[in-house]
CSV table of C-alpha atoms and ligand atoms in Angstrom, one decimal:
chain,number,residue,atom,x,y,z
A,1,MET,CA,38.0,123.3,117.4
A,2,ARG,CA,34.7,123.0,116.5
A,3,HIS,CA,35.2,126.3,114.3
A,4,GLY,CA,38.2,125.7,112.9
A,5,ILE,CA,41.4,128.3,113.7
A,6,PRO,CA,42.2,131.2,112.6
A,7,ILE,CA,45.8,131.5,111.1
A,8,ALA,CA,45.0,135.4,109.2
A,9,ASP,CA,42.0,137.6,109.5
A,10,GLY,CA,39.1,135.7,107.8
A,11,VAL,CA,41.3,132.4,106.8
A,12,TYR,CA,40.8,129.3,108.7
A,13,TRP,CA,42.7,126.1,109.3
A,14,VAL,CA,39.1,123.1,108.9
A,15,GLY,CA,41.3,119.6,109.2
A,16,MET,CA,40.7,116.6,110.6
A,17,ASN,CA,43.7,114.3,112.7
A,18,ASP,CA,43.2,111.0,111.7
A,19,ARG,CA,43.5,109.1,114.6
A,20,LYS,CA,41.9,105.6,113.3
A,21,THR,CA,43.4,104.3,110.2
A,22,ASN,CA,46.3,102.5,111.3
A,23,LEU,CA,48.3,101.9,107.5
A,24,PHE,CA,48.3,105.1,105.4
A,25,GLU,CA,47.6,104.2,101.3
A,26,SER,CA,47.0,100.7,102.9
A,27,ILE,CA,50.5,100.9,103.6
A,28,TRP,CA,52.7,102.5,106.0
A,29,PRO,CA,52.3,102.6,109.8
A,30,ILE,CA,50.7,105.9,110.8
A,31,PRO,CA,51.1,105.8,115.1
A,32,ARG,CA,50.7,109.4,115.5
A,33,GLY,CA,48.2,108.9,112.7
A,34,VAL,CA,47.7,111.6,110.3
A,35,SER,CA,46.3,115.6,109.8
A,36,TYR,CA,43.9,116.0,107.2
A,37,ASN,CA,44.9,119.7,106.0
A,38,SER,CA,42.4,122.0,104.7
A,39,TYR,CA,41.3,125.5,104.4
A,40,LEU,CA,38.9,128.2,103.9
A,41,LEU,CA,38.5,131.8,103.2
A,42,LEU,CA,36.1,133.4,103.7
A,43,ASP,CA,35.7,137.1,101.7
A,44,GLU,CA,33.3,138.5,99.3
A,45,LYS,CA,33.3,135.4,97.5
A,46,THR,CA,34.4,131.8,100.3
A,47,LEU,CA,37.5,129.6,99.1
A,48,LEU,CA,37.8,126.6,100.3
A,49,VAL,CA,41.2,124.6,100.1
A,50,ASP,CA,41.2,121.1,99.4
A,51,THR,CA,39.3,118.8,101.8
A,52,VAL,CA,39.8,116.0,104.0
A,53,LYS,CA,39.5,111.6,103.7
A,54,ASP,CA,35.4,111.2,104.0
A,55,LEU,CA,36.3,109.4,107.1
A,56,SER,CA,35.9,112.1,109.3
A,57,VAL,CA,33.4,114.3,106.4
A,58,ASN,CA,30.7,114.8,109.2
A,59,GLU,CA,32.7,116.4,111.2
A,60,TYR,CA,33.8,117.7,108.6
A,61,LEU,CA,30.8,119.7,107.7
A,62,ALA,CA,30.4,120.6,110.8
A,63,ARG,CA,33.2,122.6,111.6
A,64,LEU,CA,32.7,124.2,107.8
A,65,LYS,CA,29.6,125.6,109.0
A,66,SER,CA,29.7,126.7,111.6
A,67,LEU,CA,31.9,129.4,110.1
A,68,LEU,CA,29.8,129.7,106.9
A,69,GLY,CA,26.6,130.2,109.6
A,70,PRO,CA,23.4,129.5,108.5
A,71,ASP,CA,23.7,132.1,104.8
A,72,ARG,CA,26.2,131.8,102.8
A,73,GLN,CA,27.5,128.5,100.5
A,74,ILE,CA,31.1,127.9,99.9
A,75,ASP,CA,31.6,130.0,96.3
A,76,TYR,CA,35.2,127.8,94.9
A,77,LEU,CA,36.7,124.5,96.1
A,78,ALA,CA,40.6,124.7,95.2
A,79,ILE,CA,41.9,121.4,94.7
A,80,ASN,CA,45.9,121.6,94.9
A,81,HIS,CA,45.9,117.4,94.9
A,82,MET,CA,43.1,114.4,93.9
A,83,GLU,CA,44.5,111.9,96.1
A,84,PRO,CA,41.7,111.0,97.5
A,85,ASP,CA,42.5,111.6,101.8
A,86,HIS,CA,41.8,115.3,100.1
A,87,SER,CA,39.5,114.3,98.3
A,88,GLY,CA,36.9,112.2,99.6
A,89,SER,CA,35.0,114.6,100.8
A,90,VAL,CA,34.2,115.7,96.9
A,91,PRO,CA,31.2,114.4,96.4
A,92,VAL,CA,29.6,115.6,99.3
A,93,LEU,CA,30.1,119.1,99.3
A,94,ARG,CA,29.1,118.9,95.6
A,95,ARG,CA,26.0,117.5,97.0
A,96,ILE,CA,25.8,120.4,99.3
A,97,PHE,CA,27.2,123.7,97.2
A,98,PRO,CA,25.7,122.3,94.0
A,99,ALA,CA,26.8,126.1,92.7
A,100,MET,CA,31.0,125.7,94.2
A,101,THR,CA,33.0,125.9,91.2
A,102,ILE,CA,35.8,123.6,91.7
A,103,VAL,CA,39.1,125.0,90.4
A,104,GLY,CA,42.7,122.8,90.0
A,105,SER,CA,44.7,121.7,86.7
A,106,LYS,CA,42.9,120.1,83.5
A,107,LYS,CA,44.4,116.9,85.1
A,108,THR,CA,42.8,117.4,87.9
A,109,ALA,CA,39.4,117.8,85.9
A,110,GLY,CA,39.6,114.7,84.5
A,111,PHE,CA,40.8,113.1,87.5
A,112,LEU,CA,37.1,114.2,89.4
A,113,LYS,CA,35.4,112.7,86.3
A,114,ASP,CA,36.8,109.7,86.5
A,115,LEU,CA,37.0,109.0,90.0
A,116,TYR,CA,33.9,110.6,91.2
A,117,GLY,CA,32.0,111.3,88.0
A,118,ILE,CA,32.2,115.5,88.3
A,119,GLU,CA,32.3,117.2,85.3
A,120,ASP,CA,30.0,120.3,86.0
A,121,ASN,CA,31.2,123.7,87.0
A,122,VAL,CA,35.0,122.4,87.3
A,123,GLN,CA,37.1,125.4,85.8
A,124,VAL,CA,40.7,125.2,84.9
A,125,VAL,CA,43.4,127.2,85.6
A,126,ASN,CA,47.4,127.5,84.1
A,127,ASP,CA,50.3,128.6,85.5
A,128,GLY,CA,50.4,132.1,87.4
A,129,GLU,CA,46.3,132.6,86.5
A,130,GLU,CA,45.0,134.2,89.6
A,131,LEU,CA,41.4,134.0,91.1
A,132,SER,CA,39.9,137.3,93.6
A,133,LEU,CA,38.0,136.2,96.0
A,134,GLY,CA,37.1,140.4,96.7
A,135,ARG,CA,39.7,141.8,99.3
A,136,ARG,CA,42.4,138.5,98.7
A,137,THR,CA,43.4,137.3,95.3
A,138,LEU,CA,45.2,133.4,94.9
A,139,ARG,CA,47.7,132.3,92.1
A,140,PHE,CA,48.0,129.4,91.1
A,141,TYR,CA,51.6,127.6,90.7
A,142,MET,CA,51.4,124.3,89.1
A,143,THR,CA,53.9,121.6,90.0
A,144,PRO,CA,53.0,118.2,89.2
A,145,MET,CA,54.5,115.5,90.4
A,146,VAL,CA,54.3,116.6,93.9
A,147,HIS,CA,53.0,114.0,94.7
A,148,TRP,CA,50.5,113.3,91.3
A,149,PRO,CA,50.9,114.9,88.0
A,150,GLU,CA,47.9,117.3,88.6
A,151,THR,CA,49.8,119.2,91.9
A,152,MET,CA,49.3,122.4,91.9
A,153,MET,CA,49.9,124.7,95.0
A,154,THR,CA,48.5,128.0,95.7
A,155,TYR,CA,49.5,131.6,96.6
A,156,GLU,CA,47.6,133.9,99.1
A,157,VAL,CA,49.2,137.7,97.5
A,158,THR,CA,48.1,139.7,100.6
A,159,ASP,CA,49.8,137.1,103.4
A,160,GLY,CA,52.0,135.6,101.1
A,161,ILE,CA,50.3,132.1,102.6
A,162,LEU,CA,51.4,129.3,100.1
A,163,PHE,CA,49.3,126.2,101.1
A,164,SER,CA,50.9,123.7,99.2
A,165,GLY,CA,49.8,120.3,98.8
A,166,ASP,CA,51.8,116.9,99.6
A,167,ALA,CA,55.1,119.1,99.5
A,168,PHE,CA,55.9,120.3,102.9
A,169,GLY,CA,53.7,118.1,104.8
A,170,GLY,CA,54.4,115.0,107.4
A,171,PHE,CA,52.6,112.3,109.3
A,172,GLY,CA,51.0,112.5,112.7
A,173,CYS,CA,48.2,114.1,113.9
A,174,LEU,CA,48.0,118.2,114.7
A,175,GLU,CA,47.8,117.3,118.9
A,176,GLY,CA,46.5,120.9,119.8
A,177,GLY,CA,48.9,123.5,118.7
A,178,ILE,CA,48.8,123.3,114.7
A,179,PHE,CA,51.7,125.8,113.9
A,180,ASP,CA,55.4,125.0,114.4
A,181,ASP,CA,55.8,127.9,117.1
A,182,GLN,CA,53.0,126.2,118.9
A,183,VAL,CA,54.3,122.2,119.0
A,184,GLN,CA,58.0,120.9,119.5
A,185,LEU,CA,59.4,120.5,116.1
A,186,GLU,CA,61.6,117.7,117.7
A,187,TYR,CA,58.5,115.6,117.4
A,188,PHE,CA,57.6,116.2,114.4
A,189,GLU,CA,60.7,115.9,112.4
A,190,ASP,CA,61.2,112.1,112.3
A,191,GLU,CA,57.4,111.7,111.4
A,192,ILE,CA,58.1,113.9,108.7
A,193,LEU,CA,61.2,112.6,107.5
A,194,ARG,CA,58.7,109.6,107.2
A,195,TYR,CA,56.4,110.6,105.1
A,196,PHE,CA,59.1,112.3,102.3
A,197,SER,CA,60.9,109.6,102.1
A,198,ASN,CA,58.3,107.3,101.5
A,199,ILE,CA,55.6,109.2,100.6
A,200,VAL,CA,57.4,112.0,98.0
A,201,GLY,CA,61.5,110.8,97.6
A,202,LYS,CA,60.5,109.2,94.3
A,203,TYR,CA,59.9,112.5,93.3
A,204,SER,CA,62.9,114.0,94.5
A,205,PRO,CA,63.7,116.0,91.3
A,206,MET,CA,60.1,117.5,91.2
A,207,VAL,CA,60.6,119.1,94.5
A,208,GLN,CA,62.9,120.3,93.2
A,209,LYS,CA,61.4,122.1,90.8
A,210,ALA,CA,58.9,123.3,92.8
A,211,ILE,CA,60.6,124.5,95.4
A,212,GLN,CA,63.0,126.2,92.4
A,213,ARG,CA,59.9,127.7,90.7
A,214,LEU,CA,58.6,129.4,94.0
A,215,GLY,CA,61.5,131.0,95.2
A,216,SER,CA,61.4,134.6,93.7
A,217,LEU,CA,57.7,134.4,96.3
A,218,ASN,CA,57.6,136.2,99.3
A,219,VAL,CA,56.1,132.9,101.1
A,220,LYS,CA,55.1,133.6,105.4
A,221,VAL,CA,53.1,130.9,105.8
A,222,ILE,CA,53.5,127.4,104.2
A,223,ALA,CA,50.3,125.8,105.3
A,224,ALA,CA,50.6,122.2,103.5
A,225,THR,CA,48.1,118.9,103.6
A,226,HIS,CA,49.7,117.1,106.7
A,227,GLY,CA,51.8,118.0,109.4
A,228,PRO,CA,52.1,121.8,111.5
A,229,ILE,CA,51.2,124.8,109.4
A,230,TRP,CA,54.9,126.8,109.1
A,231,ARG,CA,54.6,130.6,109.8
A,232,SER,CA,57.4,130.8,112.1
A,233,ARG,CA,60.2,129.7,110.2
A,234,PRO,CA,58.7,128.9,106.5
A,235,GLU,CA,62.1,128.9,105.7
A,236,HIS,CA,62.9,125.6,107.5
A,237,ILE,CA,60.6,122.7,106.7
A,238,ILE,CA,61.2,124.3,102.8
A,239,SER,CA,65.4,123.9,103.4
A,240,LEU,CA,65.2,120.3,104.9
A,241,TYR,CA,62.5,119.7,101.4
A,242,ASP,CA,65.6,121.2,99.5
A,243,ARG,CA,68.6,118.6,101.4
A,244,TRP,CA,65.9,115.5,101.3
A,245,SER,CA,65.2,116.3,97.9
A,246,ARG,CA,68.7,116.8,97.2
A,247,TYR,CA,70.0,113.0,98.5
A,248,GLU,CA,72.0,115.7,101.2
A,249,ALA,CA,72.4,113.1,103.8
A,250,GLU,CA,74.1,113.0,107.0
A,251,PRO,CA,77.2,111.1,108.3
A,252,GLY,CA,76.1,108.0,109.6
A,253,VAL,CA,75.5,104.9,108.5
A,254,VAL,CA,72.3,102.5,108.5
A,255,LEU,CA,72.8,99.1,109.4
A,256,VAL,CA,69.7,96.6,108.1
A,257,PHE,CA,70.6,92.4,108.0
A,258,GLY,CA,68.5,89.3,108.0
A,259,SER,CA,69.3,86.3,109.9
A,260,MET,CA,67.0,83.6,110.0
A,261,TYR,CA,69.0,81.2,112.7
A,262,GLY,CA,71.9,83.9,114.4
A,263,ASN,CA,74.7,83.2,111.7
A,264,THR,CA,74.0,87.1,109.5
A,265,GLN,CA,73.2,88.9,113.2
A,266,ILE,CA,77.0,87.6,114.0
A,267,MET,CA,78.1,89.4,111.1
A,268,ALA,CA,75.9,92.5,111.6
A,269,GLU,CA,76.9,92.8,115.3
A,270,ALA,CA,80.9,93.0,113.7
A,271,VAL,CA,80.1,95.3,111.4
A,272,ALA,CA,78.4,97.4,114.0
A,273,ARG,CA,82.0,97.0,116.6
A,274,GLY,CA,84.0,97.6,113.5
A,275,LEU,CA,81.9,101.1,113.1
A,276,SER,CA,82.4,102.2,116.3
A,277,ASP,CA,86.0,100.9,117.0
A,278,ALA,CA,86.6,103.5,114.1
A,279,GLY,CA,84.6,105.9,116.0
A,280,LEU,CA,81.3,106.4,114.1
A,281,LYS,CA,78.3,107.2,117.4
A,282,SER,CA,75.6,107.8,114.3
A,283,VAL,CA,74.6,104.0,114.1
A,284,ARG,CA,71.5,102.9,113.5
A,285,MET,CA,71.3,99.1,113.4
A,286,HIS,CA,67.3,97.2,112.0
A,287,ASN,CA,66.5,93.2,111.8
A,288,VAL,CA,64.7,94.1,108.2
A,289,SER,CA,62.7,91.2,109.2
A,290,THR,CA,60.2,92.9,112.8
A,291,THR,CA,60.6,96.6,111.7
A,292,HIS,CA,58.4,97.8,109.3
A,293,VAL,CA,60.4,99.0,106.1
A,294,SER,CA,58.8,102.3,105.9
A,295,TYR,CA,61.0,103.2,108.8
A,296,LEU,CA,64.4,101.6,107.0
A,297,ILE,CA,63.5,103.6,104.3
A,298,GLN,CA,63.6,107.1,106.8
A,299,ASP,CA,66.8,105.8,108.2
A,300,ILE,CA,68.1,105.1,104.5
A,301,TRP,CA,67.2,108.9,103.2
A,302,ARG,CA,68.5,110.6,106.9
A,303,TYR,CA,72.3,108.7,106.1
A,304,ARG,CA,74.5,108.8,103.6
A,305,GLY,CA,76.1,104.9,104.7
A,306,LEU,CA,74.1,101.8,104.5
A,307,VAL,CA,75.8,98.3,105.5
A,308,LEU,CA,72.4,95.7,103.6
A,309,GLY,CA,73.8,91.9,104.7
A,310,CYS,CA,71.4,88.9,104.7
A,311,PRO,CA,71.7,85.2,104.1
A,312,THR,CA,71.0,83.3,100.9
A,313,TYR,CA,67.4,82.5,100.2
A,314,ASP,CA,66.2,80.4,97.5
A,315,ALA,CA,69.6,80.9,95.1
A,316,SER,CA,68.7,85.0,95.9
A,317,VAL,CA,68.5,87.2,98.5
A,318,PHE,CA,66.3,87.0,101.8
A,319,PRO,CA,62.3,87.7,101.0
A,320,PRO,CA,62.7,90.8,103.3
A,321,MET,CA,65.2,92.6,102.1
A,322,ASP,CA,64.0,91.3,99.1
A,323,ALA,CA,61.2,93.8,99.9
A,324,LEU,CA,63.2,96.6,101.1
A,325,LEU,CA,65.4,96.8,97.6
A,326,ARG,CA,62.6,97.2,95.1
A,327,LEU,CA,61.8,100.0,97.3
A,328,LEU,CA,64.3,102.1,97.6
A,329,SER,CA,65.1,100.4,93.8
A,330,THR,CA,61.5,102.0,93.1
A,331,LYS,CA,62.5,105.2,95.5
A,332,ARG,CA,65.1,105.8,93.4
A,333,ILE,CA,67.6,106.4,96.5
A,334,ALA,CA,71.0,107.8,95.6
A,335,LYS,CA,73.7,109.2,97.1
A,336,ARG,CA,74.0,106.7,99.6
A,337,ILE,CA,77.7,104.6,100.1
A,338,VAL,CA,77.1,101.2,100.2
A,339,GLY,CA,79.1,97.7,102.5
A,340,LEU,CA,77.4,94.1,101.6
A,341,PHE,CA,77.8,90.9,103.9
A,342,GLY,CA,76.0,87.6,104.2
A,343,SER,CA,75.8,84.0,104.0
A,344,HIS,CA,74.6,80.6,101.6
A,345,GLY,CA,74.7,77.4,102.4
A,346,TRP,CA,75.9,75.3,99.2
A,347,ALA,CA,74.9,77.9,97.0
A,348,GLY,CA,75.3,81.3,97.5
A,349,GLY,CA,73.3,84.3,94.9
A,350,ALA,CA,72.3,86.8,97.8
A,351,VAL,CA,75.5,88.7,98.2
A,352,GLN,CA,76.0,88.7,94.5
A,353,ALA,CA,72.3,89.7,93.7
A,354,MET,CA,73.0,93.3,96.5
A,355,ALA,CA,75.6,93.4,94.4
A,356,GLY,CA,72.7,94.0,91.2
A,357,PHE,CA,71.5,96.4,92.8
A,358,VAL,CA,73.8,98.7,93.6
A,359,LYS,CA,75.5,98.7,90.6
A,360,ASP,CA,72.0,98.9,89.2
A,361,ASN,CA,71.3,102.0,91.3
A,362,GLY,CA,74.7,104.0,91.2
A,363,LEU,CA,75.2,104.0,94.4
A,364,GLY,CA,79.4,103.8,95.5
A,365,LEU,CA,80.2,99.8,97.6
A,366,VAL,CA,82.6,99.9,100.2
A,367,GLU,CA,84.8,96.8,100.2
A,368,PRO,CA,85.2,93.7,101.3
A,369,THR,CA,82.6,92.2,100.7
A,370,VAL,CA,82.0,89.7,103.1
A,371,ASP,CA,80.5,86.6,101.8
A,372,VAL,CA,80.7,83.7,103.6
A,373,ARG,CA,79.3,79.8,103.6
A,374,PHE,CA,77.5,78.4,106.8
A,375,ALA,CA,78.6,80.6,110.2
A,376,GLY,CA,81.4,81.8,108.6
A,377,THR,CA,85.0,81.4,109.5
A,378,PRO,CA,87.0,83.6,112.4
A,379,GLU,CA,88.7,85.7,109.9
A,380,GLN,CA,85.3,85.9,107.5
A,381,ILE,CA,83.8,87.8,111.1
A,382,GLU,CA,87.4,90.0,111.2
A,383,GLN,CA,85.8,91.1,107.4
A,384,CYS,CA,83.0,92.1,109.0
A,385,HIS,CA,84.5,94.5,111.5
A,386,GLU,CA,87.0,95.7,108.5
A,387,LEU,CA,83.8,96.6,106.5
A,388,GLY,CA,82.9,99.1,109.3
A,389,ARG,CA,85.6,100.6,110.1
A,390,ARG,CA,86.6,101.2,106.4
A,391,MET,CA,82.7,102.0,106.2
A,392,VAL,CA,83.4,104.8,108.6
A,393,GLU,CA,86.8,106.5,106.5
A,394,ARG,CA,85.0,106.2,103.5
A,395,LEU,CA,82.1,109.1,105.0
A,396,GLY,CA,85.0,110.6,107.0
A,397,ALA,CA,82.5,111.0,109.9
A,398,LYS,CA,84.7,109.7,113.3
A,399,GLY,CA,83.4,111.4,115.3
A,400,GLU,CA,79.9,111.6,114.0
B,1,FEO,FE1,48.3,113.7,101.7
B,1,FEO,FE2,48.9,112.5,98.2
B,1,FEO,O1,48.3,112.8,99.4
């Protein structure tokens, strides 16, 4: 590990695992950490692809030095993405390797100046432009908004290695194995989806554009900035990202409820029973007050059915539910079928506001919508059960 890990002749993974940060972007919990993948190519010229967060810069420099030896410098740094989880070490590298040419998109040049005050020795490349290192040639593809406007991908022509930036990445440290054939993929896939849905999902149309743009390339290895390197089944991660960015979902239901004193939870349990009585196995039930929103968004991206229920609070939606709805709108969730229920005391508001969310986002609605006063009547609880049954009918998901 100290010397990096070879991924091809003269191409090394030199990334770092972050096991210290609790919240990625100060928002998203990462209980299993995250890797910042960086790659060093040793050819007649040397080139680094992306760097790592400044958190681990000393260890990172030691790794680079051990591969470069005492005499070699870094000739080029290709920046696919400027978010500081990847560009954080750029200022230090620039001080240590002052002659290093930084290669990136036009927007990257502007971001380098505004983030780090770096203006000299920056080479702007255009879509399709190539750079020869000697034996190896790199080609750059502009893939804006995957995940920031400056993002590009770097394709190594000889071995078909696509350095893809955030695209095809995921949360979770690399735990010894760095390749898809060295790890249990099922262990990684939940965290890859949580990463996709919370970080990249909003930019799904741009992911689609990038996938189409790269369709003609002979990609043998996908080396993203986070998560495993895909050398055995690159088509698998492309297919996952393709499906998710087309909002394709599995036939299951996520039931998210909030409840202050238990009345809405009774309704939620009745809906869940209805789902089960109609034969659905894929039910994921979450208390919106106690589950971090990133896990809710992950499940909502996975399943086609969504049932939302909460009490009215201050004549509107229960605040934790409101936060979820706002984030789902921001993330531009699409192609979901939604059921709604809620309870109120003297004035309603929550169910009406949730109905507004469904309409504003062009989502489908399953009836009955159940809005009760305080605890609701036995007939109204039975309606919740009916809502569950009708959701399964609408999804055509019996037995799933
Ligand atoms: Fe991993 Fe958008 O940075």
